[in-house]
Amino acid sequence: MIKQSVGIVETKYYTIDKNIKLESGEEFGPITVAYETYGRLNGKKDNAILVLHALTGDAHAAGYHSEKDIKPGWWNDMIGPGKAFDTDKYFIISSNMLGGCKGTTGPSSINPLTGKAYGIEFPVITIEDTVKVQKELINYLGVKKLLSVAGGSMGGMQALMWAISYPEMVESAILIATTSKLSAQGIAFNAVGRNAIISDPDWQNGNYYDKENKPDRGLSIARMVGHITYLCEEAMHKKFGRKLQNKTKPDFTMDIDFQVESYLQHQGEVFVDRFDANSYLYITKAVDYFDLSGKYGSLEEAFKHTNAKFLIMSFTSDWLFPTSQSKEMVNALVHANKDVSFCEIESPCGHDAFLLEFETQTNIIKSFLKDVDNE
Amino acid sequence: MIKQSVGIVETKYYTIDKNIKLESGEEFGPITVAYETYGRLNGKKDNAILVLHALTGDAHAAGYHSEKDIKPGWWNDMIGPGKAFDTDKYFIISSNMLGGCKGTTGPSSINPLTGKAYGIEFPVITIEDTVKVQKELINYLGVKKLLSVAGGSMGGMQALMWAISYPEMVESAILIATTSKLSAQGIAFNAVGRNAIISDPDWQNGNYYDKENKPDRGLSIARMVGHITYLCEEAMHKKFGRKLQNKTKPDFTMDIDFQVESYLQHQGEVFVDRFDANSYLYITKAVDYFDLSGKYGSLEEAFKHTNAKFLIMSFTSDWLFPTSQSKEMVNALVHANKDVSFCEIESPCGHDAFLLEFETQTNIIKSFLKDVDNE
């Protein structure tokens, strides 16, 4: 039952035919938003849940795009009949982030004024901006109030921003493996990734879309760095240890010796086929900028006007957004007299646990949503 | 007193005029070794201590190369009159590692057979190989037995290897912020660095020495990644937090916003002036290969024939070679009935603590060496 899928789904598109005022002050538009929905909006329109993707995710959160499709959406284990986000009960909405490369307007989209891809003419965007764009989509779908906004990692940042920006529209927020501000170490890892892309000669100042080569090498390095932060030492040890790749002893050459090297290189190589280097620059920048206490003076102040019931989950082995950063949010919410539940889940999967530990998450989320739904 | 320096020092060179049999089986030579010494070898020749540098270090461990020199050697706080390695008592030897680029033969050295730099024709080397080369230097200096071998990080790996390879020559070993084998995560970070170098078009398959450009961009990225692992989240938070670089608010451009970005980029930029990209490939590979339990069947077995008294020190915030990896060695030494002292030092400095926390280290090392010296 829990393994059932929402079946064949389709990515849809909605174009906001007006300018959106970005956090930078710039007016930007038109913006097309790629989105998918699963389940049905009920008559009262009070069963909608918005799920928000992480750094390199997309609108395709559940189900399959065709009968031949081997890989389902990125949160297929969590969204579907009887699952955490139960499509028998809820109307699930998932959209691709502003600045992305999976259907929503981003640097690889055509600028209608020039007829060419935006490249680095695309405006610098923030988590608040992408949430503003999502709100237009939610309005368009006829939803006045979201039963919940939910996401892991950068998805959690967006869920936080939703609860703060549109308190009247958010009944509950599920924040998983996330943080209220990116740490210096987090910025550092993103900076290395961006440097790798920008220093690739094929980046060509971002104007590579009509060129023969794109900055695959730089983007691949960026992905490798990122991937290390999504796992943890324990997970890497269990998965690879010091096992050699297709050899029984080191061969004392400069070739790949260890499985972990081969795995990372593979992750880098396949990533360049599905992601745009400029989008990587813009989205990591949006994540770097994310800092609720910086923006509102304090975290307590940031949460002051929220009306949502909060569920915060962290994972023991997540060192990118460790439990301490979740507890900071919990404390601020408690001090702001908000309704907050918190759970640290024991997991050896590192930051990626929000994509893997679906059973524990399912139990907790089901019970939380039941409470929210009954209120 | 503790701040006194050894004064002006000079790097000397010794050439081993025979082939050395490397761990790979390859015979390699001649090898020139760059080294420095501080203090005086006593009449009994029993006061010599070999200090061993980390990944990007060199033979210049203490003192200054000229009156105008601003920066002293890398362990100047630890080596000198009255210091941890007290040059009033001990004769300190420091040499540059095989495969390096600071005077000891490495990929940037001229291959006498071709008259051109070795490049990637240089043989793949290991920690055991570099220790073998050091032994030739120690023989040449007329030292039969070392009072101690000491090093942090990769220097600690070499000290470990000394105690195991030449048990009759090593009275004590000081192992700081090190490990008996590189973890999957450690290999992963090194692999990203190597990939960044190799995927830089200016690497030119390692033959860049007589070309206009060298792989500065790739080497710089490798250094940035490495640098993140030498600090820790806490250290980065204290040092930079989310402070902006030369601006009071984010300017929503693709330029550098945060101090931590600027710092890392600077670290990358200055590194390329002092280090050779091919040496970085070879030395990280040697570190990846380091695995005592893999080599000897178990860690206990590796230590079985050692005669040294061991001092092992780790730092609370070191996540590259965490305390758990030091404890593994301590346990194995205890099980092998060896004499071992262990101390975990409280420090917010991350892995780099072995280069920074000199006061605590000094107290512990002085007391340890006094014990060893009196036996």
XYZ file of C-alpha atoms in Angstrom:
750
model
C 0.000 0.000 0.000
C 2.661 2.471 1.090
C 4.617 1.613 -2.044
C 1.807 2.637 -4.398
C 2.556 5.485 -6.729
C 0.439 8.326 -8.047
C 0.957 6.756 -11.460
C 1.604 8.690 -14.658
C 1.841 12.420 -14.072
C 2.483 15.442 -16.243
C 4.413 18.639 -15.660
C 2.186 21.649 -16.277
C 3.106 25.275 -16.845
C 1.631 28.539 -15.652
C 2.901 31.889 -16.853
C 2.661 34.907 -14.576
C 1.953 37.649 -17.051
C 3.151 40.521 -14.910
C 6.347 41.623 -13.271
C 7.285 40.369 -9.827
C 9.171 42.756 -7.578
C 12.276 40.863 -6.450
C 14.019 41.304 -3.098
C 16.810 43.128 -4.946
C 14.292 45.765 -5.974
C 14.310 44.662 -9.600
C 10.984 44.125 -11.391
C 11.115 40.851 -13.299
C 8.756 39.037 -15.625
C 7.175 37.239 -17.302
C 7.826 34.098 -15.266
C 6.685 30.642 -16.280
C 6.322 28.147 -13.442
C 6.608 24.410 -14.004
C 4.458 22.445 -11.563
C 2.823 19.114 -10.922
C -0.135 18.188 -8.756
C -1.103 14.861 -7.199
C -4.462 13.980 -5.605
C -7.528 16.208 -5.830
C -8.385 19.582 -4.418
C -11.554 19.066 -2.352
C -14.667 21.209 -2.535
C -13.641 23.343 0.439
C -10.208 23.780 -1.126
C -8.649 23.179 2.269
C -6.599 20.041 1.584
C -3.718 21.534 -0.436
C -0.126 20.892 0.557
C 2.815 22.552 -1.185
C 6.012 20.489 -1.269
C 9.247 22.297 -2.032
C 12.328 20.849 -3.633
C 15.983 21.021 -2.607
C 18.962 22.535 -4.492
C 18.856 20.491 -7.671
C 15.304 19.186 -7.516
C 12.375 19.938 -9.788
C 8.584 19.946 -9.976
C 8.491 16.197 -10.558
C 8.123 15.048 -6.954
C 6.085 11.861 -7.404
C 4.896 9.308 -9.940
C 6.242 8.639 -13.410
C 6.230 10.654 -16.613
C 5.567 7.638 -18.821
C 5.072 3.902 -18.678
C 8.719 3.470 -19.666
C 10.005 5.833 -16.997
C 12.312 3.938 -14.633
C 12.863 6.651 -12.026
C 9.926 8.194 -10.200
C 9.803 11.750 -8.795
C 12.286 12.721 -6.081
C 9.886 12.266 -3.131
C 7.911 9.356 -4.546
C 8.386 7.438 -1.305
C 6.646 10.239 0.575
C 3.869 11.292 -1.819
C 1.123 8.910 -2.929
C -1.871 6.893 -1.759
C -1.412 6.026 1.932
C 1.979 7.702 2.082
C 3.183 10.572 4.303
C 1.589 13.065 1.944
C -1.453 10.922 1.273
C -2.901 11.665 -2.133
C -6.153 9.967 -1.110
C -6.636 12.826 1.323
C -4.518 15.727 0.164
C -3.965 17.776 -2.972
C -0.205 17.990 -3.357
C 1.406 20.783 -5.361
C 5.072 20.797 -6.356
C 6.735 23.498 -8.444
C 10.196 24.136 -9.856
C 12.074 26.997 -8.264
C 12.646 30.402 -9.874
C 16.118 30.422 -11.439
C 15.996 26.669 -12.013
C 16.389 24.786 -15.261
C 13.461 22.395 -15.139
C 10.703 24.424 -16.689
C 10.472 27.459 -14.429
C 12.091 30.621 -15.801
C 15.804 30.691 -15.125
C 19.097 31.760 -16.697
C 18.757 29.180 -19.492
C 15.297 30.510 -20.458
C 14.864 32.794 -23.450
C 14.713 36.486 -22.568
C 11.754 37.738 -24.656
C 13.470 41.115 -25.062
C 16.580 39.684 -26.736
C 15.422 36.340 -28.088
C 18.462 34.776 -26.409
C 18.990 32.941 -23.137
C 19.288 35.245 -20.106
C 22.646 33.812 -18.990
C 24.032 36.037 -16.260
C 21.660 38.825 -17.265
C 19.180 36.876 -15.184
C 18.515 38.759 -11.934
C 19.975 37.485 -8.662
C 17.087 35.861 -6.791
C 16.392 34.853 -3.198
C 14.369 32.253 -1.347
C 11.781 34.983 -0.673
C 11.525 35.652 -4.414
C 10.880 32.039 -5.294
C 8.205 31.846 -2.608
C 6.581 34.974 -4.072
C 6.429 33.218 -7.433
C 4.929 30.116 -5.818
C 2.236 32.272 -4.247
C 1.134 33.372 -7.733
C 0.824 29.718 -8.681
C -1.194 28.909 -5.551
C -3.536 31.850 -6.283
C -3.937 30.601 -9.837
C -4.817 27.116 -8.565
C -7.606 28.684 -6.483
C -6.116 27.744 -3.121
C -6.623 30.352 -0.402
C -4.947 28.500 2.417
C -2.354 25.733 2.386
C -2.886 22.920 4.867
C 0.869 22.596 4.888
C 4.095 23.695 3.244
C 6.821 21.076 3.441
C 10.379 20.598 2.296
C 13.823 19.275 3.093
C 17.084 21.233 2.924
C 16.523 24.264 0.626
C 12.899 23.103 0.432
C 12.701 23.664 4.180
C 14.050 27.199 3.730
C 11.210 27.903 1.321
C 8.666 26.407 3.722
C 10.054 28.687 6.472
C 9.781 31.676 4.166
C 6.189 30.772 3.293
C 5.189 30.667 6.967
C 6.793 34.080 7.502
C 5.829 35.870 4.258
C 2.216 34.644 4.052
C 1.140 33.768 7.596
C -2.544 33.935 6.671
C -2.075 31.269 4.003
C -0.042 28.675 5.908
C -1.723 26.386 8.403
C 1.358 24.288 9.052
C 4.995 24.008 8.011
C 7.121 20.869 7.860
C 10.814 21.742 7.956
C 13.201 18.859 7.396
C 17.015 18.848 7.550
C 17.076 22.582 7.119
C 18.351 25.779 8.699
C 17.259 29.359 9.288
C 20.521 30.679 7.867
C 23.408 29.265 5.907
C 26.571 28.878 8.001
C 30.006 30.138 6.969
C 30.930 26.530 6.165
C 27.832 26.176 3.999
C 28.699 29.369 2.124
C 32.275 28.084 1.740
C 31.182 24.843 0.071
C 28.846 26.761 -2.266
C 31.642 29.225 -3.072
C 33.949 26.382 -4.109
C 31.249 25.028 -6.407
C 30.640 28.428 -7.993
C 34.379 29.007 -8.398
C 34.733 25.662 -10.150
C 32.029 26.658 -12.642
C 33.215 30.218 -13.220
C 36.849 29.185 -13.650
C 35.928 26.625 -16.309
C 36.904 28.298 -19.630
C 33.763 26.800 -21.176
C 31.621 28.897 -18.855
C 32.352 31.861 -21.173
C 30.880 34.414 -18.799
C 27.640 32.456 -18.743
C 27.036 32.715 -22.500
C 27.489 29.078 -23.426
C 23.965 28.133 -24.482
C 24.576 28.482 -28.215
C 28.222 27.381 -27.996
C 29.711 23.989 -28.683
C 30.859 23.403 -25.102
C 29.286 24.152 -21.758
C 31.084 24.256 -18.406
C 30.592 20.548 -17.715
C 33.918 20.134 -15.945
C 33.275 22.963 -13.510
C 29.688 21.913 -12.836
C 30.830 18.346 -12.299
C 33.394 19.442 -9.675
C 30.695 21.550 -7.983
C 28.436 18.520 -7.811
C 31.203 16.326 -6.378
C 31.849 18.825 -3.587
C 28.132 19.108 -2.896
C 27.708 15.361 -2.832
C 30.290 14.932 -0.084
C 28.244 17.280 2.101
C 25.032 15.330 1.463
C 26.544 12.141 2.820
C 28.531 11.818 6.052
C 31.705 10.030 7.063
C 29.722 7.114 8.486
C 27.558 6.772 5.374
C 30.607 6.912 3.114
C 32.396 4.393 5.283
C 29.464 1.978 5.123
C 28.841 2.509 1.428
C 32.446 2.466 0.195
C 34.993 2.263 2.975
C 38.372 1.889 1.265
C 37.088 -0.620 -1.293
C 38.928 -0.526 -4.592
C 37.193 -0.001 -7.939
C 37.545 -2.985 -10.289
C 40.913 -4.022 -8.868
C 42.162 -6.174 -6.016
C 45.144 -3.993 -5.102
C 46.250 -0.429 -5.811
C 48.006 -0.283 -9.163
C 50.181 2.748 -8.381
C 48.955 4.820 -11.293
C 47.165 8.154 -11.375
C 43.921 6.394 -12.339
C 40.980 5.993 -10.008
C 41.716 3.464 -7.268
C 38.803 3.658 -4.857
C 35.072 3.104 -5.271
C 34.278 6.383 -3.566
C 36.279 8.236 -6.240
C 34.490 6.434 -9.012
C 31.105 7.085 -7.389
C 31.747 10.811 -6.994
C 33.036 11.155 -10.534
C 29.949 9.375 -11.805
C 27.718 11.710 -9.776
C 29.498 14.661 -11.365
C 29.254 13.272 -14.875
C 25.552 12.439 -14.818
C 24.680 15.728 -13.148
C 25.824 17.859 -16.090
C 23.243 16.165 -18.311
C 20.385 17.200 -16.058
C 21.407 20.576 -14.667
C 22.400 23.989 -15.929
C 25.616 25.528 -14.581
C 24.164 29.049 -14.424
C 21.155 27.777 -12.467
C 23.646 26.237 -10.026
C 25.264 29.649 -9.576
C 21.950 31.446 -8.999
C 20.374 28.886 -6.694
C 23.445 28.464 -4.461
C 23.589 32.264 -4.221
C 19.932 32.349 -3.099
C 20.800 29.766 -0.437
C 23.854 31.777 0.694
C 21.654 34.853 1.125
C 19.167 32.972 3.294
C 19.401 34.358 6.823
C 16.194 34.893 8.764
C 17.764 36.422 11.873
C 19.830 38.758 9.694
C 16.719 39.783 7.773
C 14.336 40.246 10.694
C 16.730 41.241 13.471
C 16.314 37.964 15.326
C 14.889 34.544 14.685
C 12.167 35.157 17.288
C 11.237 38.369 15.497
C 11.148 36.480 12.183
C 8.593 34.046 13.592
C 6.547 36.673 15.435
C 3.656 36.946 12.978
C 3.504 33.330 11.823
C 0.252 31.414 12.343
C 1.481 27.986 11.390
C 1.903 24.890 13.477
C 5.510 23.806 12.947
C 7.071 20.368 12.635
C 10.854 20.382 12.584
C 12.907 17.269 11.887
C 16.666 16.802 11.813
C 18.945 13.794 11.384
C 21.747 12.734 13.729
C 24.356 12.348 10.983
C 23.497 15.493 8.992
C 26.575 17.716 9.255
C 25.495 20.179 6.539
C 22.449 21.383 8.493
C 23.048 19.741 11.862
C 20.490 19.272 14.629
C 21.875 22.291 16.496
C 20.558 24.505 13.693
C 17.101 22.932 13.950
C 17.132 23.426 17.720
C 17.883 27.109 17.196
C 14.606 27.391 15.276
C 12.731 25.341 17.867
C 13.959 27.615 20.663
C 13.028 30.761 18.770
C 9.547 29.382 18.022
C 9.040 28.428 21.666
C 10.116 31.911 22.738
C 7.735 33.397 20.191
C 4.913 31.285 21.709
C 4.375 29.262 18.570
C 3.201 25.679 18.276
C 6.234 23.561 17.412
C 7.036 19.849 17.403
C 10.596 18.674 17.014
C 12.151 15.337 16.303
C 15.785 14.355 15.767
C 15.798 11.146 13.767
C 18.604 8.641 14.291
C 20.043 8.011 10.845
C 23.404 7.112 9.302
C 22.451 8.697 5.953
C 23.758 12.233 6.503
C 21.928 15.215 5.010
C 20.429 13.017 2.291
C 18.362 11.274 4.972
C 15.340 13.448 4.125
C 15.272 11.660 0.755
C 15.918 8.208 2.194
C 14.527 7.717 5.701
C 10.941 7.723 4.546
C 9.444 5.299 7.075
C 10.209 7.321 10.208
C 9.401 10.569 8.425
C 6.119 9.067 7.215
C 4.985 8.119 10.712
C 5.802 11.528 12.119
C 4.346 13.535 9.221
C 1.128 11.470 9.079
C 0.463 12.036 12.732
C 1.324 15.738 12.467
C -0.918 16.309 9.430
C -3.769 14.423 11.104
C -3.551 16.842 14.029
C -3.409 19.875 11.738
C -6.283 18.551 9.621
C -8.520 17.965 12.640
C -8.116 21.440 14.047
C 61.874 32.885 25.952
C 59.332 30.596 24.330
C 59.019 33.066 21.462
C 62.713 32.948 20.559
C 63.524 31.675 17.110
C 66.366 29.565 15.766
C 67.339 32.613 13.735
C 68.527 32.531 10.141
C 68.527 29.045 8.684
C 69.386 27.540 5.348
C 67.858 24.736 3.336
C 70.494 22.128 2.494
C 70.422 19.358 -0.084
C 71.552 15.763 -0.050
C 71.463 13.592 -3.139
C 70.970 9.854 -2.789
C 73.136 8.524 -5.611
C 71.436 5.190 -5.947
C 68.011 3.856 -6.781
C 65.404 3.442 -4.078
C 62.987 0.544 -4.459
C 59.522 2.056 -4.187
C 56.472 0.306 -2.737
C 55.139 -0.028 -6.299
C 58.184 -2.171 -7.103
C 59.731 0.522 -9.293
C 63.414 1.408 -8.782
C 63.780 5.179 -8.702
C 66.699 7.573 -8.427
C 68.654 9.717 -8.045
C 66.704 11.554 -5.364
C 67.728 14.897 -3.926
C 66.379 15.655 -0.480
C 65.916 19.229 0.757
C 66.362 19.477 4.514
C 67.041 21.850 7.366
C 68.459 21.235 10.824
C 68.143 23.259 14.016
C 70.193 22.842 17.191
C 73.251 20.583 17.433
C 73.775 16.863 17.282
C 75.477 15.908 20.567
C 78.556 13.717 20.891
C 76.531 10.582 21.597
C 74.356 11.416 18.606
C 71.288 10.539 20.649
C 69.418 13.853 20.649
C 68.058 13.903 17.086
C 64.379 14.457 16.395
C 62.865 14.232 12.935
C 59.856 16.489 12.333
C 57.653 15.696 9.374
C 55.520 18.131 7.427
C 51.892 17.962 6.352
C 50.399 17.926 2.828
C 51.733 21.212 1.495
C 54.595 21.820 3.928
C 58.313 21.859 3.265
C 61.699 21.440 4.933
C 61.559 24.968 6.335
C 60.003 24.195 9.715
C 61.594 26.923 11.874
C 63.507 30.191 11.772
C 63.879 32.600 8.885
C 65.686 32.349 5.552
C 66.922 35.927 5.680
C 66.793 39.074 7.796
C 64.034 40.390 5.537
C 61.963 37.225 5.774
C 58.572 38.042 7.331
C 57.210 34.529 7.696
C 59.110 31.934 9.722
C 59.015 28.160 9.120
C 55.698 26.347 9.486
C 56.315 25.014 13.035
C 58.330 27.973 14.311
C 56.116 28.149 17.398
C 57.104 24.605 18.273
C 60.796 24.456 17.325
C 63.416 26.711 18.941
C 65.201 27.488 22.182
C 62.942 26.574 25.101
C 60.128 25.479 22.801
C 58.381 22.077 22.532
C 61.217 20.826 20.343
C 63.908 22.610 22.311
C 66.911 23.395 20.123
C 69.025 23.951 23.245
C 68.643 20.234 23.909
C 67.739 18.557 20.676
C 68.994 18.347 17.115
C 65.933 18.845 14.916
C 65.849 17.575 11.348
C 63.137 18.520 8.871
C 63.032 17.388 5.250
C 60.776 17.949 2.268
C 58.762 14.954 1.183
C 59.469 12.830 -1.899
C 57.193 14.010 -4.711
C 57.075 17.533 -3.289
C 58.029 20.775 -4.982
C 60.227 22.423 -2.373
C 63.630 21.016 -3.180
C 63.151 17.280 -2.831
C 62.810 15.400 -6.123
C 59.243 15.493 -7.418
C 57.265 15.743 -10.652
C 58.558 19.271 -11.337
C 62.210 18.114 -11.048
C 64.291 17.508 -14.138
C 64.481 13.866 -15.172
C 68.197 13.367 -15.935
C 67.350 10.850 -18.628
C 65.254 13.284 -20.680
C 66.461 16.694 -19.540
C 62.815 17.660 -18.984
C 60.573 17.756 -15.933
C 59.183 14.355 -14.933
C 55.556 15.499 -15.009
C 53.309 12.461 -14.716
C 56.211 10.200 -15.674
C 57.138 10.585 -12.017
C 56.431 7.302 -10.202
C 53.433 7.037 -7.870
C 54.842 7.171 -4.347
C 53.609 6.267 -0.879
C 54.163 7.382 2.703
C 56.443 4.352 3.135
C 58.524 5.524 0.175
C 59.041 9.000 1.542
C 60.073 7.533 4.897
C 62.572 5.309 3.083
C 64.084 8.413 1.506
C 64.225 10.142 4.899
C 66.082 7.157 6.303
C 68.853 7.711 3.742
C 69.094 11.307 4.928
C 69.252 10.252 8.584
C 72.027 7.737 7.754
C 73.917 10.456 5.905
C 73.626 12.756 8.923
C 75.265 10.047 11.047
C 72.242 9.463 13.262
C 71.724 5.826 14.272
C 68.678 6.326 16.447
C 66.080 9.075 16.526
C 64.990 10.277 19.943
C 61.674 11.047 18.321
C 59.788 11.307 15.048
C 56.990 13.845 15.151
C 54.390 15.269 12.840
C 50.826 16.493 12.422
C 48.337 15.293 9.818
C 50.302 13.678 6.952
C 53.410 14.311 9.069
C 51.870 12.012 11.673
C 51.358 9.337 9.019
C 55.074 9.502 8.246
C 55.950 9.310 11.949
C 53.734 6.215 12.237
C 55.453 4.679 9.235
C 58.890 5.402 10.730
C 57.997 3.609 13.969
C 56.786 0.603 11.984
C 59.387 0.473 9.178
C 62.475 1.144 11.334
C 61.607 0.059 14.887
C 65.287 -0.116 15.875
C 65.787 3.539 14.941
C 62.775 5.156 16.612
C 62.751 5.733 20.356
C 59.492 7.680 20.374
C 56.794 8.891 18.007
C 54.587 11.951 18.371
C 51.449 11.637 16.282
C 49.267 14.714 16.100
C 45.883 15.156 14.406
C 46.510 12.116 12.280
C 45.069 8.761 11.325
C 46.219 5.233 10.576
C 44.214 5.178 7.353
C 42.452 7.715 5.214
C 38.655 7.445 5.439
C 36.318 7.290 2.451
C 35.429 10.922 3.133
C 39.109 11.876 3.152
C 39.652 10.094 -0.163
C 36.558 11.862 -1.514
C 37.888 15.336 -0.698
C 41.277 14.478 -2.243
C 39.550 13.075 -5.323
C 37.652 16.335 -5.842
C 40.932 18.275 -5.626
C 42.644 15.983 -8.115
C 39.662 16.156 -10.457
C 39.740 19.950 -10.345
C 43.420 19.924 -11.387
C 43.120 17.256 -14.052
C 40.020 18.834 -15.600
C 41.764 22.216 -15.904
C 42.696 22.451 -19.629
C 45.974 24.094 -18.569
C 47.012 20.882 -16.828
C 47.851 19.527 -20.303
C 48.333 15.960 -19.088
C 50.883 17.211 -16.575
C 53.232 18.706 -19.178
C 52.811 22.368 -18.342
C 56.271 23.231 -17.010
C 57.517 24.792 -20.238
C 54.106 26.104 -21.273
C 52.668 29.580 -20.873
C 49.919 28.524 -18.483
C 49.820 26.090 -15.615
C 46.673 24.645 -14.040
C 46.268 27.471 -11.532
C 42.480 27.423 -11.609
C 42.264 23.716 -10.852
C 44.927 23.844 -8.144
C 43.211 26.830 -6.594
C 39.871 24.961 -6.391
C 41.692 21.969 -4.857
C 43.184 24.242 -2.204
C 39.814 25.811 -1.420
C 38.247 22.389 -0.857
C 41.203 21.347 1.287
C 41.052 24.510 3.322
C 37.436 23.904 4.324
C 38.482 20.559 5.791
C 41.348 22.157 7.772
C 38.953 24.465 9.591
C 35.666 23.469 11.187
C 32.185 24.925 11.281
C 32.855 26.540 14.664
C 36.174 28.054 13.532
C 34.612 29.396 10.358
C 31.683 30.770 12.315
C 33.996 32.581 14.740
C 36.360 33.788 12.046
C 33.809 34.890 9.446
C 30.236 34.084 10.394
C 28.059 35.663 7.715
C 30.066 38.896 7.622
C 30.053 40.624 4.253
C 33.213 41.528 2.355
C 33.625 45.277 1.843
C 29.895 45.946 1.808
C 27.164 46.607 4.365
C 24.420 44.668 2.578
C 24.277 42.052 -0.167
C 24.345 43.752 -3.558
C 22.483 41.039 -5.448
C 25.191 40.464 -8.018
C 27.226 37.367 -8.825
C 30.272 38.926 -7.155
C 31.681 37.785 -3.834
C 29.409 38.778 -0.951
C 30.838 37.088 2.122
C 34.208 37.287 3.857
C 34.503 33.513 3.927
C 34.276 33.448 0.117
C 36.925 36.116 -0.215
C 39.186 34.323 2.278
C 38.906 30.974 0.493
C 39.493 32.528 -2.904
C 42.569 34.293 -1.547
C 43.854 31.012 -0.090
C 43.445 29.416 -3.510
C 45.140 32.271 -5.330
C 48.238 32.491 -3.148
C 48.630 28.719 -3.052
C 49.295 28.420 -6.787
C 52.398 30.599 -6.390
C 53.947 28.257 -3.875
C 52.831 24.808 -4.927
C 53.001 22.566 -7.952
C 49.766 20.996 -9.232
C 51.414 17.664 -10.102
C 52.940 17.453 -6.607
C 49.420 17.952 -5.252
C 48.238 14.985 -7.324
C 51.083 12.724 -6.180
C 51.013 13.631 -2.511
C 47.240 13.337 -2.118
C 47.491 9.945 -3.816
C 50.155 8.871 -1.282
C 47.795 9.956 1.503
C 44.871 8.059 -0.066
C 46.975 4.883 -0.167
C 47.886 5.172 3.515
C 46.168 2.321 5.354
C 48.110 0.504 8.067
C 45.459 -2.083 8.888
C 45.001 -2.812 5.189
C 48.758 -3.189 4.752
C 49.505 -5.304 7.822
C 46.220 -7.179 8.259
C 45.273 -5.257 11.397
C 46.396 -2.169 13.234
C 47.584 -4.290 16.165
C 49.662 -6.346 13.760
C 51.087 -3.143 12.240
C 52.324 -2.035 15.663
C 53.561 -5.485 16.736
C 57.283 -4.927 16.166
C 57.485 -1.246 17.099
C 59.844 -0.250 19.945
C 58.768 3.360 20.294
C 57.005 5.118 23.101
C 53.970 6.770 21.509
C 52.316 10.118 22.168
C 49.047 10.619 20.323
C 47.205 13.935 20.330
C 43.899 14.855 18.718
C 41.724 17.973 18.745
C 38.042 18.134 19.654
C 37.028 20.129 16.570
C 39.120 18.222 13.999
C 36.604 16.552 11.686
C 39.149 15.568 9.012
C 41.034 13.199 11.327
C 38.705 13.105 14.318
C 39.559 11.870 17.797
C 37.854 8.538 17.081
C 40.624 7.780 14.575
C 43.305 8.571 17.166
C 41.554 6.340 19.690
C 41.623 3.493 17.185
C 45.423 3.734 17.203
C 45.561 4.032 20.991
C 43.456 0.895 21.372
C 45.581 -1.068 18.932
C 48.783 0.026 20.695
C 47.359 -0.947 24.074
C 46.358 -4.344 22.704
C 49.849 -4.737 21.248
C 51.300 -4.000 24.716
C 53.009 -0.813 23.619
C 53.695 2.299 25.650
C 51.192 4.955 24.566
C 50.015 8.291 25.954
C 46.959 9.952 24.528
C 45.500 13.408 24.850
C 42.467 14.975 23.205
C 42.987 18.731 23.255
C 39.963 21.024 23.523
C 40.274 23.405 20.584
C 37.974 25.364 18.270
C 40.599 25.437 15.484
C 39.656 22.273 13.584
C 42.335 20.159 11.938
C 44.644 23.174 11.674
C 44.946 23.140 15.475
C 48.266 21.259 15.241
C 49.700 24.411 13.629
C 48.004 26.810 16.041
C 47.480 25.381 19.525
C 51.161 25.467 20.385
C 50.935 26.165 24.130
C 49.053 23.022 25.110
C 51.016 20.941 22.629
C 54.262 22.395 24.000
C 53.458 21.403 27.584
C 52.522 17.877 26.609
C 55.427 17.317 24.201
C 58.031 18.743 26.594
C 56.951 16.446 29.359
C 56.802 13.468 26.991
C 60.267 14.115 25.533
C 61.722 14.581 29.015
C 60.453 11.120 29.925
C 61.813 9.601 26.723
C 65.145 11.385 27.145
C 65.588 10.152 30.743
C 65.022 6.526 29.928
